JSON list of C-alpha atoms and ligand atoms in Angstrom, two decimals:
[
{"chain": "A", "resi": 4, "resn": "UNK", "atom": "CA", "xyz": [19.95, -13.41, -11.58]},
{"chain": "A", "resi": 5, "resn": "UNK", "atom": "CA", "xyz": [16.48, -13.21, -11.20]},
{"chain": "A", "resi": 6, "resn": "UNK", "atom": "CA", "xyz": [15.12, -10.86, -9.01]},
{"chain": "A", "resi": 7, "resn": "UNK", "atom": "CA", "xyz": [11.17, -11.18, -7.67]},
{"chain": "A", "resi": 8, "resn": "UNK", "atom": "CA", "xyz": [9.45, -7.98, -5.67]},
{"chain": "A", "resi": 9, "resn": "UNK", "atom": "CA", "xyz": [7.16, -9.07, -3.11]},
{"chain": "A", "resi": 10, "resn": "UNK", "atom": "CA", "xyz": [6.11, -5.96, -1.48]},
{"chain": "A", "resi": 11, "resn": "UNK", "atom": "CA", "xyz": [7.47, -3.68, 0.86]},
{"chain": "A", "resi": 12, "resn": "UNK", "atom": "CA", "xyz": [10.95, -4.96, 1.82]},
{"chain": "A", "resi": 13, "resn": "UNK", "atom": "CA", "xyz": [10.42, -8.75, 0.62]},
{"chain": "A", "resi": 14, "resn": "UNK", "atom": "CA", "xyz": [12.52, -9.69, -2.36]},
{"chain": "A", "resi": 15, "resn": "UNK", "atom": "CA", "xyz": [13.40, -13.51, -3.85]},
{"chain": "A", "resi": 16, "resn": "UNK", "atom": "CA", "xyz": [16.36, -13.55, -5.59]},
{"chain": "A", "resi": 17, "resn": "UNK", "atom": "CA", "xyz": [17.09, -16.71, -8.06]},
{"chain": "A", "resi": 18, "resn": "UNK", "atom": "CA", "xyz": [20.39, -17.75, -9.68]},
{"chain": "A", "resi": 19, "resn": "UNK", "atom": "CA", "xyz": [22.15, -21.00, -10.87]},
{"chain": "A", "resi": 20, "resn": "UNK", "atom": "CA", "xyz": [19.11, -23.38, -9.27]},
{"chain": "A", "resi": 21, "resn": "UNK", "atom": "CA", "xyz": [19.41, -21.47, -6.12]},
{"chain": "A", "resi": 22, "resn": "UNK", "atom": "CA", "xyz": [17.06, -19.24, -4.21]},
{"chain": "A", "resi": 23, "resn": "UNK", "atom": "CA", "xyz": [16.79, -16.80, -0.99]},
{"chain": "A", "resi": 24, "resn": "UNK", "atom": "CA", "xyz": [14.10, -14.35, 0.40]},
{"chain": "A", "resi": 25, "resn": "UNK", "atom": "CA", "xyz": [15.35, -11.14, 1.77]},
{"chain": "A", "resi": 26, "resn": "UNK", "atom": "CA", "xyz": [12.63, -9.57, 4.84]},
{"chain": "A", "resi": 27, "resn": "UNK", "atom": "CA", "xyz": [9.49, -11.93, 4.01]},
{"chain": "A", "resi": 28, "resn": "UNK", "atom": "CA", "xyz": [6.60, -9.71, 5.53]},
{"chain": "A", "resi": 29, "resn": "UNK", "atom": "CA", "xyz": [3.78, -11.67, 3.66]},
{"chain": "A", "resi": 30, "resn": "UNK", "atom": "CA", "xyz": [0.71, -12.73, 5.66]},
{"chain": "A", "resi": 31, "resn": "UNK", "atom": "CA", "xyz": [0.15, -9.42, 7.08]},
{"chain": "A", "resi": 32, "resn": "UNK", "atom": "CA", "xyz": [1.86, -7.15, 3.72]},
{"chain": "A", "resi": 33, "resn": "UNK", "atom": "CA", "xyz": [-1.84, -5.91, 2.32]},
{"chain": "A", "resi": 34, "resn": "UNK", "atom": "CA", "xyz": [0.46, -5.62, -1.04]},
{"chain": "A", "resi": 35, "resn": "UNK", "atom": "CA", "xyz": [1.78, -8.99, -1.10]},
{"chain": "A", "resi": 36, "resn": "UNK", "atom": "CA", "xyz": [0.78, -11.87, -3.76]},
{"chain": "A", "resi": 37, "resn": "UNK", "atom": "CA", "xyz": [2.26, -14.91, -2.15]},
{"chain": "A", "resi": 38, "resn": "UNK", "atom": "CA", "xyz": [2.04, -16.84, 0.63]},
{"chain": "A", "resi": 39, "resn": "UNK", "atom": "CA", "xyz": [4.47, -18.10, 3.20]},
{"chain": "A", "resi": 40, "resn": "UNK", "atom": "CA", "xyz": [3.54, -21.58, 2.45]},
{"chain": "A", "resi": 41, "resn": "UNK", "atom": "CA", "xyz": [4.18, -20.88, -1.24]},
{"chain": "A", "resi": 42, "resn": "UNK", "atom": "CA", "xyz": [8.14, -20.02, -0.76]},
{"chain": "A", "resi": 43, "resn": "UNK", "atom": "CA", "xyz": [10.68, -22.02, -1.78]},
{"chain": "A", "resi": 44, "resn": "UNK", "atom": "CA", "xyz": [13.92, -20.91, -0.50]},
{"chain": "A", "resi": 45, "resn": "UNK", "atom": "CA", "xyz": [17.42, -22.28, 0.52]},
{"chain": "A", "resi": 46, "resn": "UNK", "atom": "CA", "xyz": [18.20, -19.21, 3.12]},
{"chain": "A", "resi": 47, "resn": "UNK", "atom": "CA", "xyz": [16.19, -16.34, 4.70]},
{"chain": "A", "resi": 48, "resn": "UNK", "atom": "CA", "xyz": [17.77, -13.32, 5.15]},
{"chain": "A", "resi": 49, "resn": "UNK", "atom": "CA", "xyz": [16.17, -10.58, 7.83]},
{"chain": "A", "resi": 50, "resn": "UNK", "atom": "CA", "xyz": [17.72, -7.22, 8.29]},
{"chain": "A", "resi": 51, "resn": "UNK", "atom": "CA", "xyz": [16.39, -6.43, 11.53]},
{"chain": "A", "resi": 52, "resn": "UNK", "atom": "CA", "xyz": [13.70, -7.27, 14.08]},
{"chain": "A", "resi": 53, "resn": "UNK", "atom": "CA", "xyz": [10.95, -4.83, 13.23]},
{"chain": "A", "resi": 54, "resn": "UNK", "atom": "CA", "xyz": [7.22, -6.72, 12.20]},
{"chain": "A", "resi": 55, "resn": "UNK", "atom": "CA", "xyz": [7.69, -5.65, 8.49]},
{"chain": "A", "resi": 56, "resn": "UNK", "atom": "CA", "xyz": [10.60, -7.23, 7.96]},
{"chain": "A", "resi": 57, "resn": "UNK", "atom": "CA", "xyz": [11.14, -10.56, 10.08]},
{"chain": "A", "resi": 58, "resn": "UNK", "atom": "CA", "xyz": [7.22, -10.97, 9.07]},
{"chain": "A", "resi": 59, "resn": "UNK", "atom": "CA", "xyz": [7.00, -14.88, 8.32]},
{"chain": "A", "resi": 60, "resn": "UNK", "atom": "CA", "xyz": [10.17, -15.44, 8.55]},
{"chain": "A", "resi": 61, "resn": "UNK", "atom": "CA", "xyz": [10.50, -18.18, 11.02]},
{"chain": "A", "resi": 62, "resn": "UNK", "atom": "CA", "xyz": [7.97, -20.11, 9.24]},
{"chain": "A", "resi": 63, "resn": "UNK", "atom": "CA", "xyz": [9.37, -19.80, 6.31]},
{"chain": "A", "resi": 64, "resn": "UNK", "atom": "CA", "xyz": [12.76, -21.02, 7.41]},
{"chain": "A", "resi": 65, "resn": "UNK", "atom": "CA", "xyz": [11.22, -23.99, 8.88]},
{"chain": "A", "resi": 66, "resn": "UNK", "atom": "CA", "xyz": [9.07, -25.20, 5.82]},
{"chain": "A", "resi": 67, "resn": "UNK", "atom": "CA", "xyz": [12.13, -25.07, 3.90]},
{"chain": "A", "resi": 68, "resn": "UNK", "atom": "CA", "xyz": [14.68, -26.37, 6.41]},
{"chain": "A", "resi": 69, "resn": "UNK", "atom": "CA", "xyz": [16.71, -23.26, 5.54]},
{"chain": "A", "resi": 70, "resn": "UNK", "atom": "CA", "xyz": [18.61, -21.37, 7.97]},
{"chain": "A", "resi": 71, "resn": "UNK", "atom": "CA", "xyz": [17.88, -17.69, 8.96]},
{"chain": "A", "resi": 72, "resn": "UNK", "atom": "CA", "xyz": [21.06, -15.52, 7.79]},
{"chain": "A", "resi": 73, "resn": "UNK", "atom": "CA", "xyz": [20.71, -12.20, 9.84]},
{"chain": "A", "resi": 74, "resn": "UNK", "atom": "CA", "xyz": [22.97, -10.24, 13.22]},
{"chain": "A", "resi": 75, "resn": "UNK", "atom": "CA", "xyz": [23.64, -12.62, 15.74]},
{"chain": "A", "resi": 76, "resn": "UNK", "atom": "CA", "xyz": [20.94, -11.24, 18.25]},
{"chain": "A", "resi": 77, "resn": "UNK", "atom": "CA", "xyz": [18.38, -11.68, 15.45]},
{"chain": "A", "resi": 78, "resn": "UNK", "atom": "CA", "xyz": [19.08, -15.48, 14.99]},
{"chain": "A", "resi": 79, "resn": "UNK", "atom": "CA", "xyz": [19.15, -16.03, 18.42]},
{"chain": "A", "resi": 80, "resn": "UNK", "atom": "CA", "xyz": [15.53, -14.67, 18.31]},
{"chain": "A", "resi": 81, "resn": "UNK", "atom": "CA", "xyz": [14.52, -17.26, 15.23]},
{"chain": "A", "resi": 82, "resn": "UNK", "atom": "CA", "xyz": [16.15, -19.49, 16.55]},
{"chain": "A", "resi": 83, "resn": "UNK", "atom": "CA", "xyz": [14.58, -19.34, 19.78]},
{"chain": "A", "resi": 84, "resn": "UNK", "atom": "CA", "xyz": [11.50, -19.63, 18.14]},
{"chain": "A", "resi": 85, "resn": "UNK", "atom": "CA", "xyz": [12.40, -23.16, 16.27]},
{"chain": "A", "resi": 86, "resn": "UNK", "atom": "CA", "xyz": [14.36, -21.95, 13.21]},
{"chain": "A", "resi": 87, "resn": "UNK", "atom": "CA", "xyz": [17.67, -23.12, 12.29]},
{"chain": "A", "resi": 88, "resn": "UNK", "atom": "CA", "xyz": [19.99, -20.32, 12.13]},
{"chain": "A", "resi": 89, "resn": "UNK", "atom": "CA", "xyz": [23.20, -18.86, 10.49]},
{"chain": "A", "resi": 90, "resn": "UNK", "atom": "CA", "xyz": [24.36, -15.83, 12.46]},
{"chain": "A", "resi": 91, "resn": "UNK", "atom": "CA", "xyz": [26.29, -12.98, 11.24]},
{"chain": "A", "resi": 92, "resn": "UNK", "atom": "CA", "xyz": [27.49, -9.49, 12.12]},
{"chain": "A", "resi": 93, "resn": "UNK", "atom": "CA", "xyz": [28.21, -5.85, 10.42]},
{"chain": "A", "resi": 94, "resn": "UNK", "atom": "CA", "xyz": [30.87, -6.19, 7.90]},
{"chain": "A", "resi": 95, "resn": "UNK", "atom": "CA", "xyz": [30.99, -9.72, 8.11]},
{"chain": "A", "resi": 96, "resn": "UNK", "atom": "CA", "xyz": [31.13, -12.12, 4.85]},
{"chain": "A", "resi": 97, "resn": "UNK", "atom": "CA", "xyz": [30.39, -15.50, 4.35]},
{"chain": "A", "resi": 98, "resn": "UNK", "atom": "CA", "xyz": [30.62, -18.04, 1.25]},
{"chain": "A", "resi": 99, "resn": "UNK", "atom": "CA", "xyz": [26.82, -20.16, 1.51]},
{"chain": "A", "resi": 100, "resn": "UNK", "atom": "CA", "xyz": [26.33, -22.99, -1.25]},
{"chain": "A", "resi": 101, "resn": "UNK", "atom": "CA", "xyz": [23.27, -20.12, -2.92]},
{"chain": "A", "resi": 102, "resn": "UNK", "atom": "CA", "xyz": [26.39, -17.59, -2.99]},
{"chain": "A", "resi": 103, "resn": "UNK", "atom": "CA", "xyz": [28.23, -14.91, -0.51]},
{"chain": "A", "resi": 104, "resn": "UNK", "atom": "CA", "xyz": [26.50, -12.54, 1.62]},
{"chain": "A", "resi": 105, "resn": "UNK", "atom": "CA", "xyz": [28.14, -9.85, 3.97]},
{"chain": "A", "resi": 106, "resn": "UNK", "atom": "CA", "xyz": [26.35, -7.60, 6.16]},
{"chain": "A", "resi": 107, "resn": "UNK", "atom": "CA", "xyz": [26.60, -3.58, 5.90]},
{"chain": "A", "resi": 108, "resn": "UNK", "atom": "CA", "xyz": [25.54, -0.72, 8.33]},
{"chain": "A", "resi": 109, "resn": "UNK", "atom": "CA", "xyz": [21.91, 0.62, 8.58]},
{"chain": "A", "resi": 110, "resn": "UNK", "atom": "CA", "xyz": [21.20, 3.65, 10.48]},
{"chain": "A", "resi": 111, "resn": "UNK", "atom": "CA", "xyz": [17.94, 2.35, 11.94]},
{"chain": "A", "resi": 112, "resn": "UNK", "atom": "CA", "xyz": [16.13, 0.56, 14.98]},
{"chain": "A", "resi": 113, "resn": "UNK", "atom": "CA", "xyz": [15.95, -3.84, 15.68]},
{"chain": "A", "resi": 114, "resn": "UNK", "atom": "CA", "xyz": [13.17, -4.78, 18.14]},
{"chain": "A", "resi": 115, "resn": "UNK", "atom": "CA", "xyz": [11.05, -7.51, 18.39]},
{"chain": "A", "resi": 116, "resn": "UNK", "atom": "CA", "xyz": [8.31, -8.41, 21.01]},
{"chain": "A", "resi": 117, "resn": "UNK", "atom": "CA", "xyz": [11.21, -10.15, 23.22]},
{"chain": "A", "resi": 118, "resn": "UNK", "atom": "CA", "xyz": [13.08, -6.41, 22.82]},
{"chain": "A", "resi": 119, "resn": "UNK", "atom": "CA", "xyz": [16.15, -5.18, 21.46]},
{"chain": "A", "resi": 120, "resn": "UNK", "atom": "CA", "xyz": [17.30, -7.81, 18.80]},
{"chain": "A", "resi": 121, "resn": "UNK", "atom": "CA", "xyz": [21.09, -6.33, 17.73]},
{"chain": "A", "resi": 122, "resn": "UNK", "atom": "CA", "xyz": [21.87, -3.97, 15.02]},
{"chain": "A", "resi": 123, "resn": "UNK", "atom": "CA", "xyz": [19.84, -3.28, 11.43]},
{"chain": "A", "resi": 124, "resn": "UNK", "atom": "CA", "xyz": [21.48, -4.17, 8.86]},
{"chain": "A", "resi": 125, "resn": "UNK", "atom": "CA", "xyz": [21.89, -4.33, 5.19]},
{"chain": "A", "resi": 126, "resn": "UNK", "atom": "CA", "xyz": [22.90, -6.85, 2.69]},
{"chain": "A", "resi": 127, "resn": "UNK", "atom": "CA", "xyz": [25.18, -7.53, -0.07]},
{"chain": "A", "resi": 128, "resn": "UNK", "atom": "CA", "xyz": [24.46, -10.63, -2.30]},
{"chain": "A", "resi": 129, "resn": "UNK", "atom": "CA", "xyz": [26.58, -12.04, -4.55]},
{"chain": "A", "resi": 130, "resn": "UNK", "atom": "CA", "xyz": [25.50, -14.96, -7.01]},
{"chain": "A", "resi": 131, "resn": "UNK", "atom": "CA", "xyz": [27.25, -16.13, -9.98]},
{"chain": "A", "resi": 132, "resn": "UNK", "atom": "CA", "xyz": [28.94, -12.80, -10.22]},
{"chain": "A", "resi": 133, "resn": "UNK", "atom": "CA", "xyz": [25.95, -10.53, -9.55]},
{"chain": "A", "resi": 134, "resn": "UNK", "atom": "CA", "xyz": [25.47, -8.11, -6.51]},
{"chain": "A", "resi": 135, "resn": "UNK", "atom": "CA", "xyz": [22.57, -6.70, -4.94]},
{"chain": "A", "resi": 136, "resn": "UNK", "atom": "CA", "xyz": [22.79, -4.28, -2.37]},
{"chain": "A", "resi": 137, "resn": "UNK", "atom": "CA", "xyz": [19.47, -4.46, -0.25]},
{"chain": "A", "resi": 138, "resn": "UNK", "atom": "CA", "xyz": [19.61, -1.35, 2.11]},
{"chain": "A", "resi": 139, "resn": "UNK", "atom": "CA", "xyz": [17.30, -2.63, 4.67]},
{"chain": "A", "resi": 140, "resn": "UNK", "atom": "CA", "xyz": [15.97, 0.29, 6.36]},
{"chain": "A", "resi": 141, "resn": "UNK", "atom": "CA", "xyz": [18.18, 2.94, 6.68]},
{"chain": "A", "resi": 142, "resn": "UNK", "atom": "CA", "xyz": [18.45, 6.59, 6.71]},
{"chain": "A", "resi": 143, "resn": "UNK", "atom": "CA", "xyz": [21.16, 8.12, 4.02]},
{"chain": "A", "resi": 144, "resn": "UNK", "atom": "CA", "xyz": [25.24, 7.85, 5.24]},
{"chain": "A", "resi": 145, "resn": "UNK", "atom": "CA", "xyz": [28.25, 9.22, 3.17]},
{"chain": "A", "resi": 146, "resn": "UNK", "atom": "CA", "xyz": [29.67, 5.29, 3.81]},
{"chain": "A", "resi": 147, "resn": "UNK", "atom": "CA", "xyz": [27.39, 4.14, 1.19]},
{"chain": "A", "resi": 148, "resn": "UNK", "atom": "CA", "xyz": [29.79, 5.32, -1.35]},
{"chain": "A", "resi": 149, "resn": "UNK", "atom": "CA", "xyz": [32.29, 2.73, -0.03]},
{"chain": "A", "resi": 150, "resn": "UNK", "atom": "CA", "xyz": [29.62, 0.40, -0.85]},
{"chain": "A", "resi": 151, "resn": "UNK", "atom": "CA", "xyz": [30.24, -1.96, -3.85]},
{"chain": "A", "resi": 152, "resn": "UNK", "atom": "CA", "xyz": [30.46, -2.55, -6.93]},
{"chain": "A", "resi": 153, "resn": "UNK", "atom": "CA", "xyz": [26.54, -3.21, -7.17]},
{"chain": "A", "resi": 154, "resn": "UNK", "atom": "CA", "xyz": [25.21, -4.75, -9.90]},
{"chain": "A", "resi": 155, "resn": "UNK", "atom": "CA", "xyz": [21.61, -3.70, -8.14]},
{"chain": "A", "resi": 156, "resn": "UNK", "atom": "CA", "xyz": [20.28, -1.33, -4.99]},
{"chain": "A", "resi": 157, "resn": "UNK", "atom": "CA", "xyz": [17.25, -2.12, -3.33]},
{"chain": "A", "resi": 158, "resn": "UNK", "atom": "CA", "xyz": [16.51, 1.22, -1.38]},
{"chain": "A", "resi": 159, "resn": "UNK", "atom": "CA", "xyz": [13.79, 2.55, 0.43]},
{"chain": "A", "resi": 160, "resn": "UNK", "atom": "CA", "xyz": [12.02, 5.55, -0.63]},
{"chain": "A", "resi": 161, "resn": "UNK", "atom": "CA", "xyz": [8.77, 5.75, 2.19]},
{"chain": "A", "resi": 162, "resn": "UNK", "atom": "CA", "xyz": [10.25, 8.43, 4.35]},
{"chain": "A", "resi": 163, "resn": "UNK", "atom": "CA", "xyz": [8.83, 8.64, 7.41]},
{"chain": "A", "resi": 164, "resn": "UNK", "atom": "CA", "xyz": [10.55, 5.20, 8.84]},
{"chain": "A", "resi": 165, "resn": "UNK", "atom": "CA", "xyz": [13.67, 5.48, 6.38]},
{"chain": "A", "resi": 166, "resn": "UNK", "atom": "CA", "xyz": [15.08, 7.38, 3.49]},
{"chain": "A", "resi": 167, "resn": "UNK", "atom": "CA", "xyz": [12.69, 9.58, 1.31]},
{"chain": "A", "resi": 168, "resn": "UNK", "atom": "CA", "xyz": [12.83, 9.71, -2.54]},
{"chain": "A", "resi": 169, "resn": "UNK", "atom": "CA", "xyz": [15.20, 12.82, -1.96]},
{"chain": "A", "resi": 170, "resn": "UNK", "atom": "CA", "xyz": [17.71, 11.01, 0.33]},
{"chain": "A", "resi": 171, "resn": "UNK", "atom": "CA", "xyz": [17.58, 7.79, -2.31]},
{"chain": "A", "resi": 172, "resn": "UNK", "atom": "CA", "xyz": [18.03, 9.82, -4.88]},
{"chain": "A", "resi": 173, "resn": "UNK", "atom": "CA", "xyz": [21.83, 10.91, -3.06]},
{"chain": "A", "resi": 174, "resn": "UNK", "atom": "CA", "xyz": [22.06, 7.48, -2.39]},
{"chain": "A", "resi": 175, "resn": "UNK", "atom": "CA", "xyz": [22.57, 6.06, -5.49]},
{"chain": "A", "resi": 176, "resn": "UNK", "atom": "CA", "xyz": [24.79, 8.76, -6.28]},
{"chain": "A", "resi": 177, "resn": "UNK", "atom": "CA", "xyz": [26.86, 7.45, -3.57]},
{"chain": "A", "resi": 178, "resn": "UNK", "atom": "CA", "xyz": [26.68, 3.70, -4.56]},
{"chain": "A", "resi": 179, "resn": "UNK", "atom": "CA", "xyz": [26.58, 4.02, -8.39]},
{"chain": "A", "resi": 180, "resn": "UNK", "atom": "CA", "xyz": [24.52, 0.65, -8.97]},
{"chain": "A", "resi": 181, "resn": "UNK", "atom": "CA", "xyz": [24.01, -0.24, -12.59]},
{"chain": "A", "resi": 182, "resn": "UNK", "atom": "CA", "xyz": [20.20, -0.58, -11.58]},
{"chain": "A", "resi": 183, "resn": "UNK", "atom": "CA", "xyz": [18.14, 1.09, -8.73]},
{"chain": "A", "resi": 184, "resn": "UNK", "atom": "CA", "xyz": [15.17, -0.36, -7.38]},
{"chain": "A", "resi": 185, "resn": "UNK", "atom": "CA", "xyz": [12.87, 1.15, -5.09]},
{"chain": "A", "resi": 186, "resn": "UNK", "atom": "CA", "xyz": [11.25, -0.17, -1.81]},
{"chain": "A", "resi": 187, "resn": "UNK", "atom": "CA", "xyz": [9.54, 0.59, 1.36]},
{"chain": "A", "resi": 188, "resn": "UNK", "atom": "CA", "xyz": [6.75, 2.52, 0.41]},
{"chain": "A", "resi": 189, "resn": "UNK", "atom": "CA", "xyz": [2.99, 2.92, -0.20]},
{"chain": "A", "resi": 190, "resn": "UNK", "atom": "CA", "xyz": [2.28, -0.71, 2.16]},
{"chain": "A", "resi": 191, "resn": "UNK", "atom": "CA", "xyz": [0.97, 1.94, 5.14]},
{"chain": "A", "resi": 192, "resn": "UNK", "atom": "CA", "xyz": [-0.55, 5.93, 4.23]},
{"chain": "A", "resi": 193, "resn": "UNK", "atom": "CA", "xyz": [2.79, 6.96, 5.95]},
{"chain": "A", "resi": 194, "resn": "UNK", "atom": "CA", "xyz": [5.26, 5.98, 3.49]},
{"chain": "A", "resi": 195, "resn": "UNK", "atom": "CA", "xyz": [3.06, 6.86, 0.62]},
{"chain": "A", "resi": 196, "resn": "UNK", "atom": "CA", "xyz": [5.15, 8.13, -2.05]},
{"chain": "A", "resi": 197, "resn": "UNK", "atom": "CA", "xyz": [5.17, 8.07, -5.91]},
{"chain": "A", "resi": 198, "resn": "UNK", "atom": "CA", "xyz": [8.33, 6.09, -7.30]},
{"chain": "A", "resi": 199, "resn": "UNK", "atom": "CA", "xyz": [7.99, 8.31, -10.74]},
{"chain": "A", "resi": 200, "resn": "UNK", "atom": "CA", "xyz": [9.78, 11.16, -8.61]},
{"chain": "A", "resi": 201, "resn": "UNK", "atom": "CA", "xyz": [12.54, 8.19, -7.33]},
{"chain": "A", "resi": 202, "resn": "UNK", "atom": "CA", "xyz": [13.06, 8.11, -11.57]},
{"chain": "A", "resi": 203, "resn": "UNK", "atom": "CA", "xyz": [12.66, 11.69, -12.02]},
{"chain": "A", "resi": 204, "resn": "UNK", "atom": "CA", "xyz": [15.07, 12.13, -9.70]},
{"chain": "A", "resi": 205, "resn": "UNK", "atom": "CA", "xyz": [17.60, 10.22, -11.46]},
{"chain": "A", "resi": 206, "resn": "UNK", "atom": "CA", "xyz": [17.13, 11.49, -15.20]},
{"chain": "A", "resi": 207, "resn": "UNK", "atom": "CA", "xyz": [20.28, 11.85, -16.92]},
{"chain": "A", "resi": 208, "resn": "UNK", "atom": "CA", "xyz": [22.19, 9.26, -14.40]},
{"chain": "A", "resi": 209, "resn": "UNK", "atom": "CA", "xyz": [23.95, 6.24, -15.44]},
{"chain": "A", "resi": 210, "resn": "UNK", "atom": "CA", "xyz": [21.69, 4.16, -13.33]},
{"chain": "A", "resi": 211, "resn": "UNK", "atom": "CA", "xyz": [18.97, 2.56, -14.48]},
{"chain": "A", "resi": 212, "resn": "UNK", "atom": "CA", "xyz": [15.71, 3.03, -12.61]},
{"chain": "A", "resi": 213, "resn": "UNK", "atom": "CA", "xyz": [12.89, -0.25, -12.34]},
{"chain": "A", "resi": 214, "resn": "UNK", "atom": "CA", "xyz": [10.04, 0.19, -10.72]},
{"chain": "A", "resi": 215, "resn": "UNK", "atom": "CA", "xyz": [8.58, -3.25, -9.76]},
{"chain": "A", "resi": 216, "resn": "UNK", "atom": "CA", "xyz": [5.01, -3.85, -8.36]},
{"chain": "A", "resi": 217, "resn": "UNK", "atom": "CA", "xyz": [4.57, -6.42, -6.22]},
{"chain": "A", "resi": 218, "resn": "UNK", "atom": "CA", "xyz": [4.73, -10.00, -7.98]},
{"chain": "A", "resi": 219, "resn": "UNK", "atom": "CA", "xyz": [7.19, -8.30, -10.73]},
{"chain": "A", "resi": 220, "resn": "UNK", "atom": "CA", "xyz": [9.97, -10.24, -11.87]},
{"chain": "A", "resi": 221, "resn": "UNK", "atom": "CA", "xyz": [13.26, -8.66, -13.05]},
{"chain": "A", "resi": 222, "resn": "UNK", "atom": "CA", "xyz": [17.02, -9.61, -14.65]},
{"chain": "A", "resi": 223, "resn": "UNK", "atom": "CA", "xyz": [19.38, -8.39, -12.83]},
{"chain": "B", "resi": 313, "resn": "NI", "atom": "NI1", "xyz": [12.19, -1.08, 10.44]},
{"chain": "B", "resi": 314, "resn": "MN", "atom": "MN1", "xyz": [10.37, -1.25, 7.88]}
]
């Protein structure tokens, strides 16, 4: 699986001529290198309602003619809004023709400017045998350890709005990934951190750290 960073909390995950984007925040992301118009997707996953991570996400599902995979309240929002939609809930799983996806807690807000949108959420991906755990945004819970097996964690390290490096760090302790990869920070001077601590952190683990600027491509 190929695994893209966009910035933030955006990732575009590739596998077996498939393609989704997870929390496309593009056109206003100061970090980000693509476009909306440039995506090419077959499913657009949003963990919650928040500007930063629904972003340009309607468009995007539009242009593509690919539905918006997120909590029920939050595809009622998209869809609301002209998107096609495929809604979902916490601890839900569902077989799509890119691969499966089920939804997992996140200890965190979901508005939008029509309100409350549902629950945060994270997400597990699974395609062609590989699984990446995008957090979302999400403080640290002991249930991540019942989280799993993950080929790959996408977890936020900003503080502030989620989990700080420290918090990550226990994190992965909790999920054992094979790789770690951290997100969430240094788009806004309050979630400025340095992800060389996120790796310090995690010398002498069995997971491996990759640090991915925006743009950066990675095997997964
Ligand atoms: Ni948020
Ligand atoms: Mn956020």
């Amino acid at each position: 699986m190929k695994l893209t960073y966009e910035g933030h909390a955006c990732f575009i995950l590739e596998s077996g001529g498939h393609s989704i984007i997870i929390d496309p925040f593009l056109k206003d992301n100061p970090l980000a290198r693509i476009k909306p118009e440039d995506v090419k997707v077959d499913a657009v996953l949003v963990t919650h309602g928040h500007f930063d991570h629904v972003g340009d996400a309607v468009e995007i599902a539009k242009n593509n003619n690919a539905p918006v995979i997120a909590p029920f309240e939050l595809v009622n929002y998209c869809t609301e809004k002209g998107a096609t939609g495929h809604p979902m809930h916490i601890g839900g799983a569902h077989e799509f023709p890119f691969g499966r996806v089920k939804l997992t807690i996140a200890f965190h807000g979901s508005t939008a400017d029509a309100g409350a949108v549902g629950s945060p959420c994270g997400f597990l991906v699974t395609m062609d045998g590989k699984t990446v755990y995008h957090a979302g945004d999400t403080a640290l819970f002991s249930d991540m350890s019942l989280i799993g097996p993950v080929d790959c964690a996408l977890l936020p390290i900003g503080d502030n709005f989620t989990m700080g490096v420290e918090d990550a760090v226990k994190a992965v302790g909790l999920i054992k990934p094979r790789i770690a990869v951290p997100m969430h920070y240094n788009t806004f001077d309050v979630i400025k951190q340095d992800p060389e601590e996120f790796r310090r952190g995690l010398e002498g683990s069995t997971t491996e750290v990759r640090i991915l600027a925006p743009g950066e491509s990675t095997e997964v």
